[in-house]
């Protein structure tokens, strides 16, 4: 995590760690909690299962105040464990992803796709926020590569509330 730009990354693991072996804040300000599970025989050893993920889920956000909660193993994760992780928004780093991360070519959040962006503006309107067209194109490209885009076609509650409030103020 230090290599990825988390200057405050600390190892906190050990008995009584409450499901946190590493805590860090990434350059975007998100708090990370990482639990590591070493398996003696790697991917041929015992898989990380739902019980380990339940402990992490029970402490990651409520106790450690994490925005991103991650389980790392040098082994594998059971199918029920993967399903539970998806349901609870836990990120999984198995042997394959760990090998990619170890190369140092990309920070962990890029490997996990751990970035969510919400905007009331279409991509065409982003040039008003990111005024350099090349920068805007690079940001949109980076955010949308291999990701899912959900367009609802509706205003958000916050935007509708703000507009309503502004309309009431203008009327008085």
Short mmCIF file of C-alpha atoms in Angstrom, two decimals:
data_model
loop_
_atom_site.label_atom_id
_atom_site.label_comp_id
_atom_site.label_asym_id
_atom_site.label_seq_id
_atom_site.Cartn_x
_atom_site.Cartn_y
_atom_site.Cartn_z
CA UNK A 1 0.00 0.00 0.00
CA UNK A 2 2.97 2.33 0.60
CA UNK A 3 4.14 1.60 -2.94
CA UNK A 4 0.65 2.45 -4.24
CA UNK A 5 0.79 5.91 -2.64
CA UNK A 6 -0.77 5.30 0.79
CA UNK A 7 1.66 7.25 2.95
CA UNK A 8 -0.08 6.31 6.21
CA UNK A 9 -0.24 2.53 5.59
CA UNK A 10 0.38 0.55 8.79
CA UNK A 11 0.52 -3.12 9.65
CA UNK A 12 -1.79 -3.72 12.59
CA UNK A 13 -2.37 -7.47 12.39
CA UNK A 14 -1.98 -9.94 15.19
CA UNK A 15 -4.13 -11.49 17.83
CA UNK A 16 -7.01 -9.18 18.64
CA UNK A 17 -6.65 -7.18 15.41
CA UNK A 18 -10.43 -7.28 14.86
CA UNK A 19 -10.06 -8.38 11.26
CA UNK A 20 -7.48 -5.80 10.17
CA UNK A 21 -3.92 -6.64 9.20
CA UNK A 22 -3.28 -3.43 7.24
CA UNK A 23 -4.93 -0.01 7.40
CA UNK A 24 -4.26 2.74 4.88
CA UNK A 25 -5.68 5.82 3.22
CA UNK A 26 -5.28 5.98 -0.55
CA UNK A 27 -4.48 9.17 -2.50
CA UNK A 28 -8.24 9.63 -3.10
CA UNK A 29 -8.91 9.80 0.65
CA UNK A 30 -10.55 6.37 0.97
CA UNK A 31 -9.80 4.38 4.14
CA UNK A 32 -8.76 0.77 3.44
CA UNK A 33 -8.80 -2.22 5.77
CA UNK A 34 -7.07 -5.36 4.57
CA UNK A 35 -7.22 -8.79 6.19
CA UNK A 36 -4.59 -11.29 5.05
CA UNK A 37 -4.98 -15.07 5.14
CA UNK A 38 -1.86 -17.11 4.42
CA UNK A 39 -2.42 -20.68 3.28
CA UNK A 40 0.46 -23.11 3.79
CA UNK A 41 -0.17 -24.94 0.51
CA UNK A 42 -1.34 -21.90 -1.46
CA UNK A 43 -4.14 -22.68 -3.91
CA UNK A 44 -3.99 -26.39 -2.93
CA UNK A 45 -4.54 -25.57 0.74
CA UNK A 46 -7.66 -24.73 2.66
CA UNK A 47 -9.70 -22.06 0.91
CA UNK A 48 -10.78 -18.84 2.61
CA UNK A 49 -14.48 -19.22 3.29
CA UNK A 50 -17.52 -17.35 4.46
CA UNK A 51 -16.62 -17.43 8.22
CA UNK A 52 -13.40 -15.44 7.63
CA UNK A 53 -15.26 -12.99 5.42
CA UNK A 54 -18.04 -12.59 7.99
CA UNK A 55 -15.50 -11.51 10.61
CA UNK A 56 -14.00 -8.99 8.19
CA UNK A 57 -17.43 -7.73 7.19
CA UNK A 58 -18.45 -7.33 10.84
CA UNK A 59 -15.50 -5.10 11.68
CA UNK A 60 -14.24 -3.51 8.45
CA UNK A 61 -16.71 -0.67 8.20
CA UNK A 62 -18.32 -0.42 11.66
CA UNK A 63 -15.16 -0.80 13.78
CA UNK A 64 -12.34 0.36 11.49
CA UNK A 65 -14.44 2.93 9.57
CA UNK A 66 -13.17 1.62 6.21
CA UNK A 67 -14.48 2.72 2.85
CA UNK A 68 -12.85 -0.24 1.12
CA UNK A 69 -12.64 -3.65 2.80
CA UNK A 70 -10.34 -6.30 1.31
CA UNK A 71 -9.49 -9.95 1.95
CA UNK A 72 -6.08 -11.02 0.61
CA UNK A 73 -4.95 -14.63 0.38
CA UNK A 74 -2.13 -16.50 -1.29
CA UNK A 75 -4.67 -19.25 -1.85
CA UNK A 76 -8.23 -19.35 -3.11
CA UNK A 77 -11.68 -18.32 -1.94
CA UNK A 78 -14.71 -20.63 -1.83
CA UNK A 79 -17.67 -20.05 -4.15
CA UNK A 80 -19.99 -19.23 -1.20
CA UNK A 81 -17.30 -16.86 0.08
CA UNK A 82 -17.19 -15.05 -3.27
CA UNK A 83 -20.98 -14.74 -3.30
CA UNK A 84 -20.97 -13.35 0.26
CA UNK A 85 -18.21 -10.88 -0.64
CA UNK A 86 -20.19 -9.57 -3.64
CA UNK A 87 -23.30 -9.19 -1.50
CA UNK A 88 -21.43 -7.29 1.23
CA UNK A 89 -19.19 -5.20 -1.07
CA UNK A 90 -15.99 -6.87 0.11
CA UNK A 91 -13.07 -6.97 -2.31
CA UNK A 92 -11.16 -10.21 -2.82
CA UNK A 93 -7.51 -10.64 -3.70
CA UNK A 94 -6.75 -14.27 -4.43
CA UNK A 95 -3.47 -15.82 -5.58
CA UNK A 96 -3.82 -14.55 -9.17
CA UNK A 97 -4.68 -10.95 -8.28
CA UNK A 98 -1.97 -10.98 -5.59
CA UNK A 99 0.60 -11.99 -8.23
CA UNK A 100 -0.52 -9.10 -10.45
CA UNK A 101 -0.36 -6.64 -7.57
CA UNK A 102 3.10 -7.88 -6.58
CA UNK A 103 4.49 -6.82 -9.98
CA UNK A 104 3.94 -3.20 -8.94
CA UNK A 105 2.56 -2.23 -12.33
CA UNK A 106 -0.81 -1.01 -10.99
CA UNK A 107 -2.13 0.07 -7.60
CA UNK A 108 -4.52 -2.30 -5.86
CA UNK A 109 -7.59 -0.11 -6.43
CA UNK A 110 -7.09 -0.36 -10.19
CA UNK A 111 -6.86 -4.14 -10.02
CA UNK A 112 -10.03 -4.31 -7.94
CA UNK A 113 -11.98 -1.63 -9.76
CA UNK A 114 -12.60 -0.12 -6.33
CA UNK A 115 -13.72 3.24 -7.60
CA UNK A 116 -17.34 4.31 -7.84
CA UNK A 117 -18.23 7.58 -9.50
CA UNK A 118 -21.68 9.14 -9.53
CA UNK A 119 -22.50 12.16 -11.64
CA UNK A 120 -25.63 13.98 -12.70
CA UNK A 121 -23.79 15.12 -15.81
CA UNK A 122 -23.38 13.11 -19.00
CA UNK A 123 -19.80 12.43 -20.08
CA UNK A 124 -20.17 15.19 -22.67
CA UNK A 125 -20.63 17.71 -19.85
CA UNK A 126 -17.56 16.65 -17.90
CA UNK A 127 -15.40 19.13 -19.83
CA UNK A 128 -16.97 21.87 -17.69
CA UNK A 129 -15.48 20.26 -14.58
CA UNK A 130 -12.26 18.97 -16.16
CA UNK A 131 -11.49 21.89 -18.47
CA UNK A 132 -8.50 20.31 -20.21
CA UNK A 133 -10.05 18.12 -22.96
CA UNK A 134 -7.12 15.65 -22.92
CA UNK A 135 -7.38 15.25 -19.15
CA UNK A 136 -11.14 14.79 -19.37
CA UNK A 137 -10.77 12.13 -22.08
CA UNK A 138 -8.12 10.32 -20.03
CA UNK A 139 -10.31 10.36 -16.91
CA UNK A 140 -13.39 9.05 -18.72
CA UNK A 141 -11.30 6.40 -20.48
CA UNK A 142 -9.71 5.25 -17.21
CA UNK A 143 -13.02 5.17 -15.36
CA UNK A 144 -14.96 3.30 -18.01
CA UNK A 145 -12.44 0.68 -19.15
CA UNK A 146 -13.78 -2.79 -18.22
CA UNK A 147 -16.42 -1.24 -15.99
CA UNK A 148 -20.19 -1.11 -15.87
CA UNK A 149 -21.98 2.15 -16.57
CA UNK A 150 -25.49 2.55 -15.26
CA UNK A 151 -27.48 5.45 -16.67
CA UNK A 152 -30.82 5.99 -14.97
CA UNK A 153 -31.90 8.96 -17.05
CA UNK A 154 -33.28 10.64 -13.95
CA UNK A 155 -32.12 13.38 -11.61
CA UNK A 156 -30.73 12.29 -8.30
CA UNK A 157 -32.69 12.96 -5.13
CA UNK A 158 -30.08 15.51 -4.04
CA UNK A 159 -30.22 17.38 -7.35
CA UNK A 160 -34.05 17.43 -7.35
CA UNK A 161 -34.07 18.60 -3.70
CA UNK A 162 -31.54 21.36 -4.42
CA UNK A 163 -33.48 22.56 -7.46
CA UNK A 164 -36.75 22.55 -5.50
CA UNK A 165 -35.15 24.52 -2.68
CA UNK A 166 -33.72 27.05 -5.15
CA UNK A 167 -37.13 27.40 -6.83
CA UNK A 168 -38.82 28.05 -3.46
CA UNK A 169 -36.20 30.66 -2.57
CA UNK A 170 -36.62 32.42 -5.92
CA UNK A 171 -40.40 32.49 -5.45
CA UNK A 172 -40.18 34.29 -2.10
#
